[in-house]
CSV table of C-alpha atoms and ligand atoms in Angstrom, one decimal:
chain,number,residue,atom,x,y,z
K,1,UNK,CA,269.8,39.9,79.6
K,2,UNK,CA,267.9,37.7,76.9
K,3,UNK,CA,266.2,34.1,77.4
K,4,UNK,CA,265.8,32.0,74.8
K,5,UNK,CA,263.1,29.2,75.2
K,6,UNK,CA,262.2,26.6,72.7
K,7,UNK,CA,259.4,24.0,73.2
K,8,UNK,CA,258.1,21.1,71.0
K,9,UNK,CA,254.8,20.2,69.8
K,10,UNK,CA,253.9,16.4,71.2
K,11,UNK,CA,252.3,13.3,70.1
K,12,UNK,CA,250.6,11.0,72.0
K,13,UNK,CA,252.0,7.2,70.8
K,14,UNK,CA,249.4,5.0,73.0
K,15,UNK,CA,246.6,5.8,75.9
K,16,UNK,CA,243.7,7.7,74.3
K,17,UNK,CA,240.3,8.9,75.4
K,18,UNK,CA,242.1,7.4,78.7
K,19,UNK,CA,243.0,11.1,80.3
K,20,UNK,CA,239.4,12.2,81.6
K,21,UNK,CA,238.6,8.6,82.5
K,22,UNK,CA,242.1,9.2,85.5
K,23,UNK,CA,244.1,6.5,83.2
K,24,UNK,CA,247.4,6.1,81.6
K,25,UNK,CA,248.5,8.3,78.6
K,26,UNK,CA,251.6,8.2,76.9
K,27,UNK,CA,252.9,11.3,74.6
K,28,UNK,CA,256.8,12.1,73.1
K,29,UNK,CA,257.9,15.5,71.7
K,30,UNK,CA,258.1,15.8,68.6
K,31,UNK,CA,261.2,17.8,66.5
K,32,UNK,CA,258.6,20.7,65.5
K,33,UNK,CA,259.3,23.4,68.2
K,34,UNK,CA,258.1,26.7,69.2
K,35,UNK,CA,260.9,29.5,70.4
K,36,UNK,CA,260.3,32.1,72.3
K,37,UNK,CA,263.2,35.2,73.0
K,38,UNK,CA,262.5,37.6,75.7
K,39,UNK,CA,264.2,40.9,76.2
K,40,UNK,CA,263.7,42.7,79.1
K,41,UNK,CA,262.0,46.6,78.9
K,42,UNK,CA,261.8,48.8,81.4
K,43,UNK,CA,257.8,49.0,82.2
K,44,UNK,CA,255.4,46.7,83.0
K,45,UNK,CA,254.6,46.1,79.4
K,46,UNK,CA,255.0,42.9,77.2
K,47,UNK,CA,255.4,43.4,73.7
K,48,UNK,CA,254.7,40.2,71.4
K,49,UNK,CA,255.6,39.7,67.8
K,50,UNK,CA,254.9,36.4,66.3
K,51,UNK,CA,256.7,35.4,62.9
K,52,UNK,CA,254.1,33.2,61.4
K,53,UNK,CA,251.0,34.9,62.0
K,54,UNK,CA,252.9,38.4,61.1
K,55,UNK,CA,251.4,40.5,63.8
K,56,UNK,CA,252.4,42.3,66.8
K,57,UNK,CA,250.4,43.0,70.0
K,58,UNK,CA,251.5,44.9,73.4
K,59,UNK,CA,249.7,44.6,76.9
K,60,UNK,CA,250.7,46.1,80.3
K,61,UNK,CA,251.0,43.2,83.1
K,62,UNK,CA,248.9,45.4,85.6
K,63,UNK,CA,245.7,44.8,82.5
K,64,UNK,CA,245.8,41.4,82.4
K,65,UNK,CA,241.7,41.1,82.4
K,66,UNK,CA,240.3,38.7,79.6
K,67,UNK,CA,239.1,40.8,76.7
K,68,UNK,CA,235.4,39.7,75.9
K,69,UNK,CA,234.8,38.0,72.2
K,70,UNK,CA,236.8,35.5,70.6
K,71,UNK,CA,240.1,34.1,71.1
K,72,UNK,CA,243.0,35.4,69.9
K,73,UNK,CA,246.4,34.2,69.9
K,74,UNK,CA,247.5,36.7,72.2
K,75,UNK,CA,245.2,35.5,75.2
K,76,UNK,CA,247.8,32.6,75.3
K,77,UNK,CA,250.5,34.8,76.2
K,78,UNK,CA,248.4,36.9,78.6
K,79,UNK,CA,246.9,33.8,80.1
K,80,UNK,CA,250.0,32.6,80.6
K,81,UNK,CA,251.2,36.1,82.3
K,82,UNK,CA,248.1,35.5,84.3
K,83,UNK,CA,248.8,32.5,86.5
K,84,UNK,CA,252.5,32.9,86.6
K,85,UNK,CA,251.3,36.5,88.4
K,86,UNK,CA,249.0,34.8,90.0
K,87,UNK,CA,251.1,32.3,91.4
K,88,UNK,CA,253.1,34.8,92.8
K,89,UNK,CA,256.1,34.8,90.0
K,90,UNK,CA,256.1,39.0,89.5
K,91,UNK,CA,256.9,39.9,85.8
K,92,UNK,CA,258.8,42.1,84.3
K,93,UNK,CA,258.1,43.9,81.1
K,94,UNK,CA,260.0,42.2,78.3
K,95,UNK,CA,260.1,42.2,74.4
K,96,UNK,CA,258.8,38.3,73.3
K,97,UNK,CA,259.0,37.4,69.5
K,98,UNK,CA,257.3,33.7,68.9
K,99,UNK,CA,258.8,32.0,65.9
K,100,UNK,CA,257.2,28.0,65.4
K,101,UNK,CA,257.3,25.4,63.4
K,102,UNK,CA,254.9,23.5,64.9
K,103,UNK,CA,251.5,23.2,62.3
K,104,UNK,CA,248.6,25.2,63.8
K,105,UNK,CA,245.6,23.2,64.7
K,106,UNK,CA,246.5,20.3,63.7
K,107,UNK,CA,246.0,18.3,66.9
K,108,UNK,CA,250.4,18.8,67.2
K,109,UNK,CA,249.5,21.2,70.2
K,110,UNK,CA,251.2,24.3,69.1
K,111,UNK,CA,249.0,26.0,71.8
K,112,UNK,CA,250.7,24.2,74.4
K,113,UNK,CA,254.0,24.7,72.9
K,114,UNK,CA,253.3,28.1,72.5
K,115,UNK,CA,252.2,29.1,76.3
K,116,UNK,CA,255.2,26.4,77.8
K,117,UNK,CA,257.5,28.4,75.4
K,118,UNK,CA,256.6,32.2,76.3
K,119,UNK,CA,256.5,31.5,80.2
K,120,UNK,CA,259.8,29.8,80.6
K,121,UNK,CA,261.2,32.8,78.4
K,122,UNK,CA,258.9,35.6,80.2
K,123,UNK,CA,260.0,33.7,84.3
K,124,UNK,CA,263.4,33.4,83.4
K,125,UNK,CA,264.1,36.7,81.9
K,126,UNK,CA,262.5,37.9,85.4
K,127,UNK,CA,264.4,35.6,87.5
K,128,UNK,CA,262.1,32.7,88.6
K,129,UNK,CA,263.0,29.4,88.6
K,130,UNK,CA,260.4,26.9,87.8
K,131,UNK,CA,260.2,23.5,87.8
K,132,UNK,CA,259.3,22.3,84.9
K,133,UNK,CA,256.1,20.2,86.5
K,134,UNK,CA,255.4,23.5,88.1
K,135,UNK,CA,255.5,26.0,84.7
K,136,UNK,CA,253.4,22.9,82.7
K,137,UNK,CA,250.5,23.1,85.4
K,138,UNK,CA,250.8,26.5,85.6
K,139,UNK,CA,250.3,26.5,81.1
K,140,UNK,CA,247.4,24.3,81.6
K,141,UNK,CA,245.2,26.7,84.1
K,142,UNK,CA,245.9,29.7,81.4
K,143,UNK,CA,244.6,27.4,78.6
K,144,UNK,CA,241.4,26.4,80.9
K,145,UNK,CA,241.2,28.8,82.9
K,146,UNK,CA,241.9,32.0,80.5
K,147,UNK,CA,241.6,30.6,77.2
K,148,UNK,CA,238.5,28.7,78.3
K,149,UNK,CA,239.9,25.6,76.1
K,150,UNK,CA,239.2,22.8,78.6
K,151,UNK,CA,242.4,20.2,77.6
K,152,UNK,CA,243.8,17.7,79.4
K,153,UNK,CA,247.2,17.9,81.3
K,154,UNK,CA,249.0,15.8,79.3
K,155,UNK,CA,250.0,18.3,76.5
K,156,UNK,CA,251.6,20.8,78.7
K,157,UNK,CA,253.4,17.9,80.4
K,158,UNK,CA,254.4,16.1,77.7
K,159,UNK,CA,256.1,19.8,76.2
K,160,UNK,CA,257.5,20.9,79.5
K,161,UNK,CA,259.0,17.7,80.8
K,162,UNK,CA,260.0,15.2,77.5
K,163,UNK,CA,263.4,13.9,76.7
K,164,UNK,CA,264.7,12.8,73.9
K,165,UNK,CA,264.8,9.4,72.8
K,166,UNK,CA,262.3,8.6,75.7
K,167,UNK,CA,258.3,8.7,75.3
K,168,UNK,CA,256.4,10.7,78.5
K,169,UNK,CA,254.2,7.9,80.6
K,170,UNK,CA,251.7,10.1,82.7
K,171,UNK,CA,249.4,9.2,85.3
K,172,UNK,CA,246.6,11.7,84.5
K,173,UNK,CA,245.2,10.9,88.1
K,174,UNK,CA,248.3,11.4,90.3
K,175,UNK,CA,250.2,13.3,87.8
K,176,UNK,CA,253.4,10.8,88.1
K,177,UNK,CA,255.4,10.8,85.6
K,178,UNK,CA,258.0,8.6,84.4
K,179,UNK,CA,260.5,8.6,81.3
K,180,UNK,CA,260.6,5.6,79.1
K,181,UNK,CA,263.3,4.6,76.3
K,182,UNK,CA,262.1,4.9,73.1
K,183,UNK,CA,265.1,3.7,71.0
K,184,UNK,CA,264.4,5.2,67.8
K,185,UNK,CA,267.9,4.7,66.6
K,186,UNK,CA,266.5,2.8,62.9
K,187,UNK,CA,262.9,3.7,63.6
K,188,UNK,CA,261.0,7.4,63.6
K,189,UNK,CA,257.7,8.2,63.9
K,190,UNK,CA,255.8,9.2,61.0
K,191,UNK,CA,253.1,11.7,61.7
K,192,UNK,CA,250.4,11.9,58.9
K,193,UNK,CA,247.9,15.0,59.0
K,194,UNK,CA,244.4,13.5,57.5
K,195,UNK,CA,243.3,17.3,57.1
K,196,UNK,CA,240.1,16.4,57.9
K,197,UNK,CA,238.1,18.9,59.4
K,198,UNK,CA,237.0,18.0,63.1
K,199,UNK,CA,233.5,19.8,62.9
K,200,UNK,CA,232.6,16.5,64.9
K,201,UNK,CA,234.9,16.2,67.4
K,202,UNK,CA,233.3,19.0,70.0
K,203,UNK,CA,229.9,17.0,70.3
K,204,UNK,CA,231.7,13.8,70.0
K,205,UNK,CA,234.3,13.9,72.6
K,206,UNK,CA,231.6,15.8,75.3
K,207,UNK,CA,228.9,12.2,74.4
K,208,UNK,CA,232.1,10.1,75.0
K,209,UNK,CA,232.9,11.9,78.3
K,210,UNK,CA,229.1,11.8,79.5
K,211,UNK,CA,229.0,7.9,78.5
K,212,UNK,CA,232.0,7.0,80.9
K,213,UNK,CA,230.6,9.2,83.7
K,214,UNK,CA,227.2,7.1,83.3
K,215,UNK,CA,229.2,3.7,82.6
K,216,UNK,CA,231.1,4.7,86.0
K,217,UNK,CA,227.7,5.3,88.0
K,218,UNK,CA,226.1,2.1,86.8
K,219,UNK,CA,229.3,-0.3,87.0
K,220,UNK,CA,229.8,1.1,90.8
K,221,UNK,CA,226.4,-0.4,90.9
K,222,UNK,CA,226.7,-3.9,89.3
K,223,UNK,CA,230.4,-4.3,91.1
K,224,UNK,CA,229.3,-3.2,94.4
K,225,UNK,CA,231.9,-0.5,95.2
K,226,UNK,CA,232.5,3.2,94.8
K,227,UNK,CA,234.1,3.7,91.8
K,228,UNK,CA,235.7,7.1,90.9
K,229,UNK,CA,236.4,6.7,87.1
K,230,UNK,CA,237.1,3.7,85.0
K,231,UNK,CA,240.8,3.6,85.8
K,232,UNK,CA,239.3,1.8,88.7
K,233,UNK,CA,237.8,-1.0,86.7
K,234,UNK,CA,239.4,-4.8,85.4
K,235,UNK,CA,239.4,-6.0,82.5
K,236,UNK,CA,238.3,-9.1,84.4
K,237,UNK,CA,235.4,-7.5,85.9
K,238,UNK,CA,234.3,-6.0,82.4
K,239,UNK,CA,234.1,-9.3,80.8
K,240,UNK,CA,231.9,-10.2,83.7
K,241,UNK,CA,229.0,-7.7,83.6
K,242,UNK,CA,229.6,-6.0,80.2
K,243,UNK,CA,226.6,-7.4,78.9
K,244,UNK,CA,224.5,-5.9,81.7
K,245,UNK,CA,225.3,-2.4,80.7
K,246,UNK,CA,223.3,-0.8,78.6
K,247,UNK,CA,224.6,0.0,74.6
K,248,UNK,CA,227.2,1.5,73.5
K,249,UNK,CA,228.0,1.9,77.7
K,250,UNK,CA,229.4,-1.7,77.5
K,251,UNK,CA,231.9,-1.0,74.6
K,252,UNK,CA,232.8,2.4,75.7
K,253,UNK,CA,233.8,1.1,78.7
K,254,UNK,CA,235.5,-1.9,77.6
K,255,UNK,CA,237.9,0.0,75.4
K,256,UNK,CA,239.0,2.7,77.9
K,257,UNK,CA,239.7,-0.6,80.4
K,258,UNK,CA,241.7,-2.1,78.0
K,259,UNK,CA,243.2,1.0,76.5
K,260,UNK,CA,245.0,1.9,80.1
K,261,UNK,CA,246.1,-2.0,80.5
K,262,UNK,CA,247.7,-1.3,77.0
K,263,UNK,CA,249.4,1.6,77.9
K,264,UNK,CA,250.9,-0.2,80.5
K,265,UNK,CA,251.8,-3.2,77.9
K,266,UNK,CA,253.6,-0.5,76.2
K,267,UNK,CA,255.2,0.6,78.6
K,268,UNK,CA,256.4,-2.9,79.5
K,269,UNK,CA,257.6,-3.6,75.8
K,270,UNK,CA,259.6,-0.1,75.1
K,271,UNK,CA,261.3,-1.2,78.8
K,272,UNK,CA,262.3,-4.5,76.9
K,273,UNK,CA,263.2,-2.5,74.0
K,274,UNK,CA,260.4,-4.7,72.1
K,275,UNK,CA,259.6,-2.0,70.0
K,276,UNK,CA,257.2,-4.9,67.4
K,277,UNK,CA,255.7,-5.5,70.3
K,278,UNK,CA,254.6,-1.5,70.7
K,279,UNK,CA,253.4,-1.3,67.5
K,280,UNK,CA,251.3,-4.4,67.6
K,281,UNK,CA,249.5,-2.7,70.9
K,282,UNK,CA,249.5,0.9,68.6
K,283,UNK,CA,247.4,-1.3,65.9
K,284,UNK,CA,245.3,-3.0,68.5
K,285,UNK,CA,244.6,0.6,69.9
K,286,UNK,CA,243.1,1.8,66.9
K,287,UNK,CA,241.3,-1.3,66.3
K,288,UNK,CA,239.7,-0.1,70.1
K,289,UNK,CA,239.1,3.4,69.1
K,290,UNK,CA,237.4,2.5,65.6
K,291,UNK,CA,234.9,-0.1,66.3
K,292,UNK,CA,234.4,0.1,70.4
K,293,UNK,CA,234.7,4.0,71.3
K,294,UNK,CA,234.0,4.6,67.5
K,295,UNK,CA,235.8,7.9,67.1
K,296,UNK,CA,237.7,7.1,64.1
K,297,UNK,CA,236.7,8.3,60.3
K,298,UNK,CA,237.2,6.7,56.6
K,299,UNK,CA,240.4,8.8,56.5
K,300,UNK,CA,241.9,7.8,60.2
K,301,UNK,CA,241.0,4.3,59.0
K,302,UNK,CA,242.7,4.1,55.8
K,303,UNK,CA,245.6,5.7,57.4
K,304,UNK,CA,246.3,2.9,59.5
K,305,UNK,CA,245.5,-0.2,57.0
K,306,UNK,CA,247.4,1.2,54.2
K,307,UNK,CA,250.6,1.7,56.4
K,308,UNK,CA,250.2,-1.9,58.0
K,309,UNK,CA,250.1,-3.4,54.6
K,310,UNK,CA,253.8,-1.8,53.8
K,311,UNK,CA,257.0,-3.4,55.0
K,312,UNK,CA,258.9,-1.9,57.4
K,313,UNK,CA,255.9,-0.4,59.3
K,314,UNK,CA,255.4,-1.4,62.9
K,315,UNK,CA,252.6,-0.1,64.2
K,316,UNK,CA,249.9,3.3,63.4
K,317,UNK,CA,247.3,4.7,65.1
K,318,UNK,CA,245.1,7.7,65.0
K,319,UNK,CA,245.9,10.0,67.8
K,320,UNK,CA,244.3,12.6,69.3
K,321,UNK,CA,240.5,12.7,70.0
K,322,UNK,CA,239.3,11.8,66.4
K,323,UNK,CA,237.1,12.3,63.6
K,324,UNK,CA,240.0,13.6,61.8
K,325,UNK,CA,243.4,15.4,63.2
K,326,UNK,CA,246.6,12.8,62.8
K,327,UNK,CA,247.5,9.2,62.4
K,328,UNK,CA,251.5,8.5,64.0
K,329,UNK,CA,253.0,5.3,61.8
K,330,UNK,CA,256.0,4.0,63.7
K,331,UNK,CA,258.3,2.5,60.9
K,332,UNK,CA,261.6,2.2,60.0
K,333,UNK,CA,263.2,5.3,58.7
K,334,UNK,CA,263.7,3.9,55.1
K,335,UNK,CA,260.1,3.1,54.8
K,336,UNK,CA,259.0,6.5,55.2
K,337,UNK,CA,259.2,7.3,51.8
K,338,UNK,CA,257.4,4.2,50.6
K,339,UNK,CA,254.5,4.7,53.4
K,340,UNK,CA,254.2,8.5,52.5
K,341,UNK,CA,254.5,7.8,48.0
K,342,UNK,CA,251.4,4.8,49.0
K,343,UNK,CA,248.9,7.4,51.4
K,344,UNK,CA,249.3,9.6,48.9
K,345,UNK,CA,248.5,7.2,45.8
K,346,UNK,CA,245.5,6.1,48.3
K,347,UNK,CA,243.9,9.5,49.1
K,348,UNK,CA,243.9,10.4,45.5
K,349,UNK,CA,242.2,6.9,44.5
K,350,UNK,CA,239.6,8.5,46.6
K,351,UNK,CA,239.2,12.0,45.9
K,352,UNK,CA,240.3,13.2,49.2
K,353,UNK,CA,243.5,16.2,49.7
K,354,UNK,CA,247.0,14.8,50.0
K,355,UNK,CA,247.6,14.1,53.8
K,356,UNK,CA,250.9,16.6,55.3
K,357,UNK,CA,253.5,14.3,56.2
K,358,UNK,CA,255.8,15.2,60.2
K,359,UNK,CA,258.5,12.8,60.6
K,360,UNK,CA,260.3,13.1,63.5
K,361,UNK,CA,262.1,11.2,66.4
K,362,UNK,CA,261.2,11.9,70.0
K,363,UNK,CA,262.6,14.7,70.8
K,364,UNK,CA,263.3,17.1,74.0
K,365,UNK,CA,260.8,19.0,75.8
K,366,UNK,CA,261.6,22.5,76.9
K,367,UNK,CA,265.1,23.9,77.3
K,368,UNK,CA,265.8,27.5,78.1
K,369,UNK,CA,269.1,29.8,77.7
K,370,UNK,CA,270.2,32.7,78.7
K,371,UNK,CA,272.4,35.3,77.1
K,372,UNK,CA,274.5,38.3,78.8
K,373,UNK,CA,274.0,41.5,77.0
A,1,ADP,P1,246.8,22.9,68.3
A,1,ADP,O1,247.3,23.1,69.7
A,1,ADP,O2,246.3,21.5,68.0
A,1,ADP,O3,247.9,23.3,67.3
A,1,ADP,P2,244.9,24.8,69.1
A,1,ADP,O4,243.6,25.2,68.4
A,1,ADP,O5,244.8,24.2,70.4
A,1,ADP,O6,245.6,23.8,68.0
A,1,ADP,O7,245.9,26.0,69.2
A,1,ADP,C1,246.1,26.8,68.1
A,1,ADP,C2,246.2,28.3,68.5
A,1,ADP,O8,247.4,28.5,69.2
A,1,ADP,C3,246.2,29.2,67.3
A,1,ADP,O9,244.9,29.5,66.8
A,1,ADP,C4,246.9,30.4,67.9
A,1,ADP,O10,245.9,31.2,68.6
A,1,ADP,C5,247.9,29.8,68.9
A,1,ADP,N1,249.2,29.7,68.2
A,1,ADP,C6,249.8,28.6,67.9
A,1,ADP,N2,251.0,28.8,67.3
A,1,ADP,C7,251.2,30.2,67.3
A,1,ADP,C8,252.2,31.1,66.8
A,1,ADP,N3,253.3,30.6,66.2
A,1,ADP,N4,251.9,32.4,67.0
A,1,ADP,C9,250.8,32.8,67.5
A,1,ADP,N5,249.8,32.0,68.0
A,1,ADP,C10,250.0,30.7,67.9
A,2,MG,MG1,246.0,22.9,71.4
């Protein structure tokens, strides 16, 4: 037997810097995918060829240990081998070989595609059936726990579980889920790859995450409850004692209030099939993330301004954690040319390297198939 899997990369269109704080987030897959084909050997071994890095590695299922040192793409695959094993889904030695077109690093989440991809292939070829909830949390422990990248849950989630023509609306507290329309039918989202380095984005996001776990201590305080996270805050009761919190605490906050009400404003609109309305709430979003939770750049920025000022744009935001990574431009599929000719005029006015252009629609998450041999 032989299993194909394919998996997308994912954007997230709305809810940022909202998934640590137990909000609202709100990704679609994109039409960049990762496959994976398994064929089934007879020891306990897994062979792995992937296409794009041109390398090959082998590891036996009964080694599955961390090697100390840096990461390396292989830990992915053996991470993933890890907790499917460990979650009591027995393996069988197979031959994997990763093809992708989903850009590396680039904030697309090729990892996650990449680990969602090689464990439906590797638990189908061996006769598991997982749900697709199930194999997405199962992606996320390898990349924590085995990987030692510390992500949110939303990526393997958003790959695992998408559909097309719909956008993914997670509840990073419960974990609900729900699918909502994304008519793209005349529209597409246009994904635009700043390329700018993220050297700040380690420190960055860690100060961001220690100023909402302060903000949550002292508002519990000042609103004379328990809080658990920010998801459990108003927007009504930030206006009221914003100004009591100390700086930046009172912006941070603020933004990651109103970032989850807009998700569900979003949420709202597609469900109306508003989709002007979306894009207004995408532009509002990275007005938030700029000048409250101020983890936008010069790039990011000019991203966003030049695509509002072109017709047939209807909303763009930078997505991601920031300080580089991608802006997404929801526009009308004619205007893609004229947004991408105008970002590149713009980036050259200034010096900087031509931004990589993704258009896509949203797309399906993972789908598997099987072949007799
Ligand atoms: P992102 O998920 O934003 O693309 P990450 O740094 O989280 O960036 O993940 C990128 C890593 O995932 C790569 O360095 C590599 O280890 C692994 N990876 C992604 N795609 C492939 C591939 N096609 N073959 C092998 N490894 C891959
Ligand atoms: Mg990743």
């Amino acid at each position: 037997m032989k299993v194909c899997a394919v998996a997308p990369g994912r954007v997230n269109l709305i809810g940022e810097h909202t998934d640590y704080n137990e909000g609202f987030v709100m990704p679609a897959a994109i039409d960049y995918t990762v496959t994976a084909e398994a064929a089934a050997r007879p020891e306990r071994c897994i062979t792995v060829y992937s296409e794009g890095f041109g390398e090959g590695e082998s590891f036996s299922l009964d080694r599955l240990e961390r090697d100390a040192g840096e990461v390396r793409w292989i830990d992915y695959i053996k991470g993933v081998c890890w907790t499917l094993e460990k979650g009591g889904y027995r393996l069988c030695g197979a031959h994997l070989s990763i093809s992708s077109r989903v850009p590396v690093g680039a904030g697309l989440s090729s990892s996650a595609a990449l680990e969602v991809a090689a464990a439906a292939a590797l638990a189908a070829l061996s006769g598991h059936a997982l749900a697709p909830r199930e194999l997405a949390l199962l992606c996320w422990q390898a990349e924590n726990e085995y990987v030692g990248v510390r992500c949110g849950v939303m990526d393997q989630f958003a790959v695992a579980l998408s559909r097309s023509g719909s956008a993914l609306l997670l509840d990073c507290r419960t974990l609900e889920h729900q699918h909502i329309p994304l008519p793209l039918d005349r529209c597409r989202l246009l994904i635009v790859d700043s390329r700018v380095p993220r050297s700040l984005a380690a420190s960055e996001y860690n100060r961001r995450r220690a100023e909402c776990e302060a903000a949550v201590e002292q508002l519990s305080g000042l609103l004379g409850r328990p809080l658990r996270s920010l998801r459990d805050v108003s927007s009504e009761e930030i206006n009221r004692v914003e100004e009591m919190l100390p700086p930046p605490l009172g912006q941070r906050s603020r933004y990651v209030i109103e970032e989850n009400e807009r998700v569900a404003a979003a949420a709202a609109a597609l469900r109306a099939g508003k989709l002007q309305e979306f894009g207004r709430l995408m532009f509002q979003s990275h007005a938030g993330l700029r000048d409250l939770y101020q983890v936008s750049c010069p790039e990011l920025d000019l991203i966003v301004e030049t695509a509002m000022g072109t017709p047939g744009v209807l909303g763009a935001r930078m997505t991601g954690a920031g300080f580089g990574g991608c802006a997404i431009v929801l526009l009308e599929a004619e205007a893609a040319a004229e947004v991408e000719q105008r970002l590149g005029e713009a980036f050259a006015r200034r010096g900087w390297r031509k931004p990589h252009f993704y258009l896509t629609s949203a797309a399906d998450g993972l789908n598997v198939s099987r072949e007799a041999r």
